[in-house]
């Protein structure tokens, strides 16, 4: 399946929109002792406008920081989260690092490829869904893991993952396992990464079941870390010996 | 018998655990209040005395690292928290930040005060949106409550904290690559020395510590060095997260004293999934040599795991049962290292992609008699000759898997791994379908 035509960026980096983005860029740059540290967030910012990092986006970053476009391109191409072609409104990543792969990530990735008619790194023609396999996303105790727009969908199966992408294509509200009440779009996610709050931090659970496995057992069996008073007393005793 | 010691995870079962209010109800920020009445050097000494060692993999003593900052350098000092968590199998810092971000924020304030830094950064991997929201929210709450910013708690101490989202690159977890990335460059490791303590961020004295290391500091300040070192072993003091994943009944986070064994942890996690037995496991992520059933009673502390030929690493216990092909798993890990190699040095860049070819061949049952030797030769060339520890770490699984399961690599000269170990049998749902059939 083909990737959608590269859209025209000209309107995004000119006129009023440009003025607004320049304000955002200023705010980002002001967080750092040296302006160049703002480059990664600025790339997230331009990605939040276009859904990917276009040549115009690179030129915009370069101008804000007084860098050459070659310098910015070298950075943008180093990091896998910056996309040089448009991805879907919902970017679906399946962890196929061995732990997840063995637990079923390989089957999930294969099922989604077939279901969507996509290969790795491709986008559906309607521009809704893109698919990518991921390396370990730090959620191995919830394997197999699927990420959509960098939100956690834990303990997936091929069926649950197919239903997930169907729901996304139908425009139904979809709720991550450990994330906000509703999934945001790829562009909105990129804006959060650039450092602009979307006010949703308090939504969703504090922890998943696996995160609580040890604590629950400790509560059941009455296990606790030592009482500080007791260790202090013991230290005193040893000190006087 | 070792029992669990929830400290950082103690409040995770309350729905609002990530809020400032909930954290304070459990005594949160009292350690900061206490620390601000102490001499900064006294805090460094306290952390030294506690025996806390870095929780990011290498186990370097935290207090000693802080003590390395040169006293006479007039440049600003920085604290940089490493929240890149990308070592395969490692999944402790992200749930910690999701459920209890204030433990890190309080730790940052104390550590910054101790090393006399007024600007701290948290470099979080980008692929975890909600973790980033929670952490930023906690930082904002702390500013509002006067726990960060100007004149913290009326002490005259100022500190700014910036949460910086990465953009997808495992190598940025390596501390000098992280600093390059934070400066806005490609994340490639720097030549050491100079170490970050002398010339780190913007060539200024810098401490880089893991999330869990820094989040452990408030408990040490609150409860004392003796309290901390009453847990764990003599040289591996304290508690830490042991992250169980894979073919266990109850995977998850188990906060325990260092020195706990896999046998004990498996017991707590309900054992290997029904009808199966342990085959191999990583003690500390994919960069640490694998262990087998025979290592189940080794105390999981830095010294004992090292003596047994592996590394404690990040305590990322990835557990595989007998249905799993070790060749398949090692091939997957080496594909990861090949993909994540930053390309700066030849042994790692070339060696890993070469190993991928060989391992794919072996997995497909099309290996040659020489392939095992070829793999060992490449590892020989990589280990100790790569520019950073990513290259070294890549060899771990290959050499250890050949050591313990050579026959599986030999079988790869004639039979595909998926015939020897049908892949559908390893999945999370494989057991369910067996039960349904029965
Ligand atoms: C390839 C590579 C990846 C690493 N990734 C991480 C990481 O994600 N988080 C981390 O804390 N340390 C990571 N480290 C270790 C860091 O270089 C450094 O030792 C650590 O952040 C120091 O903190 P600590 O002393 O508190 O453990 C990595 C090292 C290497 C070589
Ligand atoms: S060992 Fe690999 S990751 Fe490290 S510097 Fe060399 S090429 Fe880069
Ligand atoms: S292996 Fe998939 S999240 Fe770690």
XYZ file of C-alpha atoms and ligand atoms in Angstrom:
722
model
C 0.000 0.000 0.000
C 1.291 3.412 -0.838
C 2.142 6.277 1.414
C -0.049 9.350 1.020
C 1.282 12.195 -1.074
C 3.616 14.478 0.800
C 1.416 17.424 1.725
C 2.294 21.006 1.018
C 4.040 22.645 3.980
C 4.108 26.193 2.738
C 1.122 27.464 4.747
C 2.372 25.984 7.986
C 5.612 27.878 8.204
C 4.384 31.253 6.992
C 2.125 34.055 8.073
C 0.217 33.890 11.320
C 0.934 30.248 11.862
C 4.632 30.893 11.656
C 4.349 33.708 14.156
C 2.574 31.376 16.570
C 5.219 28.676 16.085
C 7.988 31.175 16.639
C 6.434 32.046 19.985
C 6.341 28.347 20.879
C 9.941 27.973 19.776
C 11.017 30.907 21.938
C 9.350 29.348 24.930
C 11.117 26.031 24.325
C 14.502 27.671 23.844
C 14.110 29.673 27.043
C 14.044 26.473 29.108
C 17.681 25.703 28.382
C 20.987 27.320 29.305
C 22.102 26.910 25.676
C 19.691 27.254 22.733
C 20.866 24.206 20.828
C 19.515 21.949 23.614
C 16.091 22.937 22.296
C 16.619 21.091 19.026
C 14.953 17.799 19.997
C 11.828 19.497 21.381
C 11.737 21.805 18.338
C 11.732 18.787 16.057
C 8.855 17.352 18.098
C 7.143 20.744 17.639
C 7.402 20.807 13.857
C 6.281 17.176 13.815
C 3.217 18.231 15.786
C 2.279 20.625 12.989
C 2.761 18.408 9.975
C 2.754 14.899 11.415
C 6.299 14.416 10.236
C 9.510 16.374 9.883
C 9.506 17.983 6.442
C 12.333 19.930 4.836
C 10.412 23.082 5.686
C 10.193 21.939 9.296
C 13.922 21.384 9.347
C 14.519 24.835 7.897
C 12.274 26.320 10.572
C 14.259 24.621 13.376
C 17.529 25.685 11.781
C 16.437 29.310 11.649
C 15.304 29.389 15.263
C 18.681 28.117 16.442
C 21.023 29.652 13.896
C 22.056 26.247 12.570
C 22.406 25.017 9.011
C 19.727 22.725 7.615
C 22.429 20.070 7.211
C 23.138 20.190 10.938
C 19.465 19.799 11.769
C 18.956 17.044 9.200
C 21.837 15.059 10.684
C 20.073 15.128 14.045
C 16.551 14.510 12.736
C 17.628 11.390 10.866
C 19.457 9.934 13.871
C 16.329 9.485 16.010
C 13.631 6.965 15.102
C 10.720 8.986 16.495
C 11.141 11.701 13.886
C 9.393 10.584 10.727
C 10.571 11.886 7.389
C 7.306 10.856 5.719
C 3.749 11.357 6.949
C 2.541 8.644 9.302
C -1.051 7.883 10.239
C -3.236 9.853 12.577
C -2.701 6.821 14.776
C 0.761 5.381 14.694
C 0.686 1.779 15.873
C 3.872 0.222 17.185
C 4.172 -3.441 18.058
C 7.024 -4.437 20.335
C 8.924 -7.290 18.722
C 11.950 -7.208 20.974
C 12.510 -10.856 22.023
C 10.596 -10.871 25.313
C 7.457 -9.463 23.684
C 8.080 -11.373 20.445
C 8.107 -14.674 22.312
C 5.032 -13.730 24.331
C 3.127 -13.119 21.086
C 4.386 -9.822 19.660
C 5.530 -11.553 16.466
C 2.040 -12.993 15.940
C 0.412 -9.621 16.667
C 2.655 -7.803 14.210
C 1.981 -10.417 11.521
C -1.766 -10.251 12.177
C -1.835 -6.451 11.903
C 0.205 -6.436 8.716
C -2.257 -8.813 7.123
C -5.322 -7.118 8.546
C -4.244 -3.649 7.402
C -2.471 -4.764 4.234
C 0.652 -2.904 5.333
C 4.323 -3.652 5.622
C 6.542 -2.216 8.331
C 6.658 1.602 8.205
C 3.661 2.012 5.909
C 0.449 4.000 6.251
C -3.098 3.124 5.183
C -4.409 5.049 2.184
C -6.947 6.903 4.279
C -4.037 8.217 6.343
C -5.554 6.829 9.526
C -3.133 4.089 10.602
C 0.559 3.509 10.214
C 2.369 0.436 11.449
C 5.854 -0.071 12.788
C 7.589 -2.689 14.884
C 9.264 -1.386 18.007
C 12.134 -2.270 20.250
C 11.587 -2.762 23.987
C 9.241 -0.075 25.283
C 9.934 -0.595 28.998
C 6.703 -2.481 29.620
C 7.958 -6.077 29.410
C 5.929 -7.183 32.422
C 2.834 -6.358 30.335
C 3.985 -8.322 27.275
C 3.009 -8.401 24.532
C 2.834 -4.638 24.246
C 1.366 -2.393 21.548
C 1.860 1.368 21.580
C -0.460 3.782 19.782
C 0.807 7.337 19.555
C 3.164 6.347 22.400
C 0.446 5.276 24.823
C 0.511 1.809 26.406
C -1.802 -0.959 25.271
C -0.783 -3.803 27.546
C -1.217 -7.573 27.301
C -2.429 -7.630 23.712
C -3.487 -10.543 21.517
C -3.858 -10.611 17.718
C -7.638 -10.271 18.189
C -7.453 -7.354 20.608
C -4.934 -5.579 18.399
C -7.104 -6.010 15.285
C -10.120 -4.691 17.153
C -8.023 -1.767 18.346
C -7.067 -0.688 14.832
C -10.625 -1.267 13.575
C -11.966 0.995 16.302
C -9.397 3.623 15.434
C -10.381 3.527 11.782
C -14.047 3.814 12.691
C -13.273 6.850 14.805
C -14.441 5.213 18.035
C -12.970 6.424 21.298
C -10.124 4.215 22.342
C -8.670 4.061 25.823
C -5.069 3.057 26.513
C -4.414 0.593 29.333
C -2.101 2.924 31.217
C -2.773 6.339 29.776
C -5.365 9.083 29.525
C -9.085 8.423 29.161
C -8.953 8.877 25.421
C -6.212 8.531 22.871
C -4.958 11.763 21.319
C -3.768 12.066 17.720
C -0.198 11.691 16.554
C 0.163 15.428 16.129
C -1.233 16.147 19.580
C 1.139 13.573 21.055
C 4.087 15.258 19.360
C 3.085 18.552 20.921
C 3.161 17.001 24.386
C 6.639 15.696 23.598
C 7.701 19.193 22.615
C 6.813 20.196 26.163
C 3.325 21.636 25.889
C 0.969 20.313 28.511
C -2.405 18.941 27.403
C -3.773 18.848 30.939
C -4.392 15.114 30.991
C -1.714 13.914 33.428
C -4.214 13.049 36.145
C -6.330 10.839 33.864
C -6.016 7.076 33.831
C -4.762 4.604 36.405
C -1.712 5.176 38.575
C -0.397 1.681 37.922
C -1.196 -1.478 35.994
C -1.730 -4.872 37.584
C 1.796 -6.127 36.914
C 3.267 -2.995 38.474
C 1.377 -3.874 41.641
C 2.228 -7.597 41.753
C 4.951 -7.260 44.379
C 3.149 -4.706 46.503
C -0.033 -6.768 46.623
C 1.905 -9.819 47.779
C 3.743 -7.794 50.397
C 0.426 -6.490 51.749
C -1.030 -10.013 51.811
C 1.910 -11.394 53.759
C 2.539 -8.371 55.931
C 5.984 -7.710 54.468
C 7.515 -4.267 54.881
C 10.834 -2.528 54.692
C 12.536 -2.519 58.115
C 11.305 -0.062 60.723
C 13.759 2.860 60.766
C 13.496 3.134 64.559
C 14.690 -0.447 64.932
C 17.715 -0.049 62.641
C 18.699 3.190 64.362
C 18.570 1.451 67.757
C 20.627 -1.444 66.437
C 23.231 0.926 65.044
C 23.492 2.599 68.455
C 23.952 -0.765 70.138
C 26.681 -1.782 67.739
C 28.324 1.576 68.161
C 28.643 1.093 71.939
C 29.970 -2.455 71.677
C 13.838 -16.331 53.588
C 13.961 -12.958 51.864
C 10.819 -10.866 52.011
C 9.784 -7.929 49.865
C 10.590 -4.403 51.010
C 8.312 -1.949 49.230
C 9.730 1.550 49.617
C 9.400 3.346 46.297
C 6.352 1.235 45.421
C 4.814 1.547 48.881
C 2.011 3.897 47.831
C 1.337 2.566 44.345
C -1.961 0.966 45.280
C -3.698 4.224 45.971
C -5.417 5.674 42.932
C -3.957 9.158 43.463
C -0.426 7.942 44.282
C 1.100 10.282 41.703
C -0.236 13.457 43.273
C 1.642 15.736 45.635
C -1.118 15.423 48.225
C -0.882 11.632 48.333
C 2.904 11.679 48.397
C 2.898 14.109 51.298
C 0.423 12.009 53.267
C 3.089 9.321 53.322
C 5.750 11.677 54.615
C 6.799 12.963 51.218
C 9.156 15.972 51.099
C 10.002 15.651 54.799
C 13.389 14.296 53.710
C 13.920 17.409 51.599
C 13.044 19.607 54.564
C 15.599 17.719 56.653
C 18.247 17.759 53.921
C 17.997 21.534 53.574
C 19.037 21.883 57.221
C 22.147 19.761 56.634
C 25.494 20.699 55.136
C 25.584 19.573 51.485
C 28.721 17.523 52.116
C 27.040 15.762 54.986
C 24.399 14.490 52.549
C 27.085 13.226 50.202
C 28.683 11.434 53.163
C 25.350 9.973 54.200
C 24.740 8.582 50.725
C 28.276 7.190 50.707
C 27.713 5.559 54.083
C 24.439 4.013 52.921
C 26.265 1.991 50.293
C 23.784 3.014 47.546
C 25.113 1.926 44.163
C 23.816 3.117 40.810
C 20.595 1.428 39.759
C 21.111 2.133 36.047
C 23.181 -0.969 35.402
C 26.806 -0.425 36.258
C 26.429 -0.198 40.044
C 28.841 2.647 40.632
C 28.647 3.974 44.226
C 26.366 7.008 44.081
C 27.874 9.042 46.923
C 31.350 8.544 45.517
C 30.186 9.807 42.114
C 28.826 12.960 43.729
C 32.114 13.388 45.574
C 34.053 13.428 42.297
C 32.784 16.868 41.296
C 35.804 19.178 41.404
C 35.549 21.703 44.231
C 37.445 24.453 42.439
C 35.599 24.536 39.103
C 33.678 27.840 38.854
C 31.284 26.609 36.143
C 27.674 25.766 36.987
C 27.023 22.178 37.996
C 24.284 20.011 36.595
C 22.320 17.007 37.714
C 21.036 14.907 34.842
C 18.645 12.080 35.570
C 18.770 9.199 33.158
C 15.198 8.122 32.425
C 15.949 6.684 29.017
C 15.090 3.134 30.154
C 15.568 1.186 26.935
C 17.697 -1.813 27.854
C 15.581 -4.792 26.724
C 13.793 -6.294 29.699
C 14.112 -3.186 31.831
C 10.733 -1.861 32.938
C 11.074 -0.378 36.427
C 11.684 3.349 35.995
C 8.619 3.929 33.801
C 6.071 2.451 36.249
C 7.876 4.306 39.042
C 7.471 7.619 37.229
C 3.872 6.849 36.332
C 2.830 5.972 39.886
C 5.222 7.913 42.076
C 6.969 10.728 40.202
C 7.372 12.818 43.356
C 9.884 10.314 44.744
C 12.131 11.314 41.851
C 11.364 15.024 42.136
C 12.189 15.016 45.855
C 15.349 13.005 45.141
C 16.371 15.535 42.509
C 15.943 18.419 44.937
C 18.024 16.667 47.609
C 20.736 15.487 45.223
C 21.002 18.911 43.569
C 21.356 20.574 46.950
C 24.010 18.026 47.948
C 26.115 18.653 44.844
C 25.344 22.373 44.727
C 23.539 22.340 41.409
C 20.818 24.797 40.512
C 19.695 23.222 37.271
C 18.608 19.625 36.816
C 17.359 17.784 33.758
C 15.413 14.585 33.419
C 16.052 12.929 30.084
C 13.035 10.662 29.516
C 12.727 8.380 26.544
C 10.125 9.857 24.218
C 8.036 6.762 23.602
C 6.133 6.932 26.879
C 3.701 9.809 26.593
C 1.766 9.346 29.796
C 4.911 8.915 31.862
C 6.100 12.262 30.526
C 2.769 13.907 31.388
C 2.877 12.552 34.943
C 6.454 13.637 35.501
C 5.836 17.146 34.170
C 2.723 17.391 36.280
C 4.698 16.427 39.398
C 7.374 19.004 38.604
C 4.687 21.666 38.130
C 3.023 20.721 41.424
C 6.368 20.923 43.201
C 7.050 24.392 41.789
C 3.639 25.570 42.914
C 4.223 24.281 46.422
C 7.612 25.976 46.693
C 9.458 22.650 46.581
C 11.271 23.656 43.402
C 12.166 27.046 41.997
C 13.425 29.981 44.034
C 14.221 29.775 47.739
C 12.971 26.240 48.261
C 11.134 25.910 51.578
C 12.660 29.196 52.655
C 16.179 27.750 52.593
C 17.615 30.154 50.061
C 18.354 27.240 47.745
C 17.207 27.667 44.121
C 16.638 24.837 41.675
C 15.099 24.555 38.239
C 14.099 21.225 36.751
C 13.464 20.593 33.063
C 11.846 17.416 31.768
C 13.335 16.691 28.356
C 11.792 14.094 26.033
C 14.145 12.008 23.907
C 13.332 10.867 20.423
C 14.023 7.154 20.187
C 17.590 5.889 20.436
C 18.780 3.251 22.903
C 22.313 4.618 22.809
C 21.094 7.837 24.460
C 20.906 5.839 27.699
C 24.691 5.739 27.691
C 25.541 8.726 29.832
C 27.841 10.621 27.485
C 25.625 9.972 24.453
C 22.756 11.253 26.592
C 24.647 14.471 27.247
C 25.339 14.966 23.546
C 21.678 14.370 22.834
C 20.653 16.833 25.540
C 22.940 19.388 23.944
C 21.003 18.941 20.702
C 23.339 16.651 18.797
C 23.147 13.075 17.536
C 23.450 10.836 20.565
C 26.892 9.364 20.230
C 29.191 8.420 23.116
C 32.098 10.673 24.006
C 35.623 9.609 24.692
C 36.230 9.183 28.442
C 38.112 10.729 30.217
C 37.121 13.419 30.817
C 34.263 11.934 32.791
C 31.000 13.870 33.149
C 31.940 14.796 36.739
C 34.675 16.986 35.269
C 33.318 17.912 31.838
C 29.727 16.824 31.306
C 26.798 18.895 30.092
C 28.092 22.032 28.306
C 31.555 20.883 29.456
C 30.509 21.646 33.045
C 30.749 19.332 36.055
C 27.774 16.985 35.817
C 26.331 14.070 37.736
C 24.358 11.544 35.698
C 22.248 9.145 37.722
C 19.505 6.668 37.043
C 15.893 7.411 38.081
C 15.801 4.689 40.718
C 19.142 5.783 42.219
C 17.929 9.334 42.732
C 14.447 8.259 43.854
C 16.072 6.127 46.580
C 17.846 9.117 48.118
C 14.886 10.624 50.049
C 14.377 7.339 51.913
C 18.043 7.323 52.921
C 17.883 10.887 54.173
C 14.649 10.188 56.043
C 15.582 6.840 57.586
C 19.353 6.843 57.772
C 22.247 5.018 56.195
C 21.961 2.121 58.669
C 18.364 1.580 57.711
C 19.306 1.381 54.038
C 22.277 -0.915 54.551
C 20.295 -3.167 56.884
C 18.768 -4.399 53.623
C 20.771 -6.191 50.973
C 24.279 -7.537 51.300
C 27.461 -5.984 52.596
C 28.640 -4.696 49.233
C 25.255 -4.472 47.539
C 23.237 -2.539 50.046
C 19.602 -1.650 50.009
C 16.535 -2.510 47.998
C 15.746 -2.386 44.325
C 13.138 -3.329 41.801
C 13.341 -6.815 40.375
C 11.304 -6.805 37.183
C 9.987 -10.220 36.239
C 8.726 -10.715 32.712
C 8.027 -13.576 30.354
C 6.890 -17.062 31.229
C 6.003 -16.483 34.866
C 2.538 -16.601 36.331
C 2.573 -13.093 37.813
C 5.068 -10.919 35.978
C 5.689 -7.507 37.459
C 7.680 -5.331 39.829
C 9.010 -6.868 43.025
C 10.856 -4.450 45.292
C 13.262 -6.540 47.337
C 16.637 -6.357 49.077
C 19.585 -6.980 46.774
C 20.713 -10.557 47.209
C 17.264 -12.092 46.782
C 17.399 -15.180 44.547
C 15.435 -16.062 41.448
C 14.051 -19.079 43.306
C 12.558 -16.764 45.915
C 11.249 -14.322 43.330
C 9.710 -17.081 41.227
C 8.012 -18.369 44.296
C 6.524 -14.917 44.884
C 5.502 -14.625 41.244
C 3.604 -17.918 41.305
C 6.309 -19.849 39.462
C 6.800 -20.579 35.796
C 3.515 -20.806 33.870
C 1.662 -24.084 34.358
C 3.105 -27.243 32.928
C 6.424 -25.671 31.995
C 9.878 -25.236 33.453
C 12.561 -22.601 33.452
C 15.022 -22.761 30.593
C 17.041 -19.530 30.581
C 16.843 -15.968 31.940
C 18.653 -12.675 32.033
C 19.649 -11.320 35.435
C 19.876 -7.731 34.253
C 18.664 -7.142 30.726
C 19.772 -8.313 27.308
C 23.299 -6.942 27.784
C 23.986 -9.352 30.643
C 25.007 -12.967 29.934
C 22.081 -15.372 30.269
C 21.669 -17.793 33.132
C 19.929 -21.166 33.292
C 18.139 -23.310 35.865
C 21.437 -24.010 37.607
C 21.741 -20.340 38.620
C 18.416 -20.118 40.375
C 19.943 -19.877 43.876
C 22.549 -17.245 43.123
C 22.038 -14.166 45.287
C 21.095 -11.339 42.961
C 23.677 -8.832 44.108
C 26.503 -7.236 42.143
C 29.243 -9.540 43.457
C 27.476 -12.915 43.311
C 26.052 -12.426 39.836
C 29.456 -11.224 38.638
C 31.202 -14.231 40.158
C 28.771 -16.517 38.328
C 29.726 -14.963 34.989
C 27.029 -12.390 34.412
C 26.042 -8.944 35.678
C 23.287 -7.664 37.934
C 22.604 -4.905 35.403
C 19.132 -3.447 35.790
C 17.594 -6.489 37.547
C 15.520 -7.095 34.436
C 14.660 -10.756 34.842
C 13.371 -11.945 31.493
C 12.229 -15.501 31.995
C 11.950 -18.047 29.191
C 10.595 -21.577 29.567
C 11.518 -24.744 27.678
C 9.276 -23.940 24.714
C 11.600 -21.080 23.714
C 14.356 -21.317 21.135
C 17.453 -19.644 22.495
C 18.622 -19.027 18.911
C 15.453 -17.086 18.136
C 15.858 -14.911 21.208
C 19.536 -14.195 20.637
C 18.868 -13.383 16.976
C 16.225 -10.885 18.098
C 18.544 -9.239 20.591
C 21.353 -8.928 18.060
C 18.933 -7.393 15.559
C 18.260 -4.868 18.310
C 21.950 -4.078 18.846
C 22.540 -3.851 15.092
C 19.632 -1.429 14.803
C 20.717 0.644 17.799
C 24.458 0.748 17.108
C 25.263 4.428 16.707
C 27.762 3.641 13.966
C 30.668 5.471 15.529
C 33.025 2.503 15.716
C 33.602 -0.336 13.260
C 33.614 -3.430 15.521
C 30.106 -2.647 16.762
C 28.624 -1.308 13.528
C 29.948 -4.120 11.336
C 30.088 -6.884 13.936
C 26.453 -6.689 14.892
C 25.084 -6.619 11.377
C 27.322 -9.529 10.483
C 26.084 -11.478 13.498
C 22.497 -10.821 12.427
C 23.171 -12.521 9.088
C 24.777 -15.544 10.738
C 22.083 -15.888 13.391
C 19.248 -15.610 10.861
C 20.905 -18.414 8.916
C 21.200 -20.603 12.002
C 17.611 -19.889 13.009
C 16.454 -20.965 9.546
C 18.359 -24.256 9.828
C 20.781 -23.137 7.148
C 23.818 -22.571 9.331
C 27.230 -23.882 8.421
C 29.729 -25.796 10.537
C 31.829 -22.645 10.865
C 29.027 -20.385 12.008
C 29.480 -20.899 15.741
C 33.174 -20.093 15.459
C 32.380 -17.089 13.310
C 30.044 -15.773 16.005
C 32.611 -16.319 18.725
C 35.271 -14.609 16.610
C 33.087 -11.569 16.054
C 32.346 -11.378 19.773
C 36.047 -11.592 20.464
C 36.573 -8.625 18.201
C 33.794 -6.654 19.804
C 34.361 -7.253 23.486
C 36.753 -4.683 24.877
C 37.348 -3.166 21.449
C 34.175 -1.238 21.010
C 34.035 2.428 21.879
C 31.238 2.059 24.441
C 29.480 -0.589 26.480
C 26.750 -1.121 23.874
C 29.197 -3.121 21.798
C 30.381 -5.133 24.789
C 26.820 -5.801 25.875
C 25.875 -7.157 22.471
C 28.282 -10.076 22.902
C 26.824 -11.170 26.245
C 23.861 -13.140 25.012
C 25.737 -14.691 22.096
C 28.677 -16.110 24.030
C 26.585 -17.201 27.010
C 23.933 -18.858 24.833
C 26.599 -20.774 22.947
C 28.153 -21.769 26.260
C 24.949 -23.213 27.717
C 23.043 -24.265 24.587
C 25.672 -25.021 21.963
C 23.634 -27.967 20.643
C 20.844 -25.608 19.586
C 23.258 -23.628 17.457
C 24.616 -26.854 15.990
C 21.075 -28.020 15.231
C 20.778 -24.823 13.198
C 22.949 -26.438 10.529
C 20.058 -28.704 9.567
C 16.771 -27.854 11.315
C 14.984 -24.498 11.599
C 14.488 -23.281 15.149
C 10.740 -22.988 14.548
C 10.575 -26.725 13.896
C 12.531 -27.584 17.017
C 10.581 -25.058 19.082
C 7.250 -24.286 17.395
C 6.835 -20.555 17.897
C 3.118 -20.634 18.614
C 3.849 -22.533 21.830
C 5.633 -19.624 23.481
C 2.860 -17.030 23.394
C 0.939 -15.697 26.338
C -2.214 -17.326 25.044
C -0.626 -20.677 24.076
C -1.437 -22.241 27.433
C -5.042 -21.071 27.281
C -5.646 -22.722 23.920
C -4.123 -25.959 25.207
C -6.466 -25.837 28.176
C -9.463 -25.063 25.966
C -8.651 -28.007 23.713
C -8.373 -30.366 26.657
C 24.002 1.365 25.701
C 23.750 1.823 27.100
C 22.464 2.154 27.489
C 22.209 2.598 28.781
N 20.929 2.914 29.115
C 20.674 3.384 30.366
C 19.359 3.782 30.734
O 18.417 3.703 29.941
N 19.155 4.255 31.982
C 20.187 4.383 32.883
O 19.961 4.842 33.994
N 21.435 4.010 32.552
C 21.711 3.535 31.325
N 22.998 3.199 30.990
C 24.054 3.423 32.009
C 24.518 4.871 31.998
O 25.595 5.003 31.084
C 25.026 5.311 33.376
O 25.919 4.368 33.851
C 23.934 5.489 34.405
O 22.933 6.340 33.951
C 24.521 6.053 35.675
O 23.545 6.147 36.680
P 23.639 5.296 38.027
O 25.045 5.408 38.515
O 22.665 5.950 38.931
O 23.292 3.908 37.692
C 23.273 2.726 29.709
C 24.562 2.382 29.310
C 24.798 1.929 28.035
C 26.191 1.580 27.644
S 30.138 0.476 20.523
Fe 28.442 0.760 19.068
S 27.071 2.191 20.096
Fe 29.057 2.329 21.163
S 30.162 3.970 20.097
Fe 30.692 2.086 19.023
S 29.189 1.988 17.337
Fe 28.400 3.453 18.810
S 10.317 -6.441 25.270
Fe 8.454 -5.478 24.698
S 8.273 -3.944 26.182
Fe 10.163 -4.859 26.717
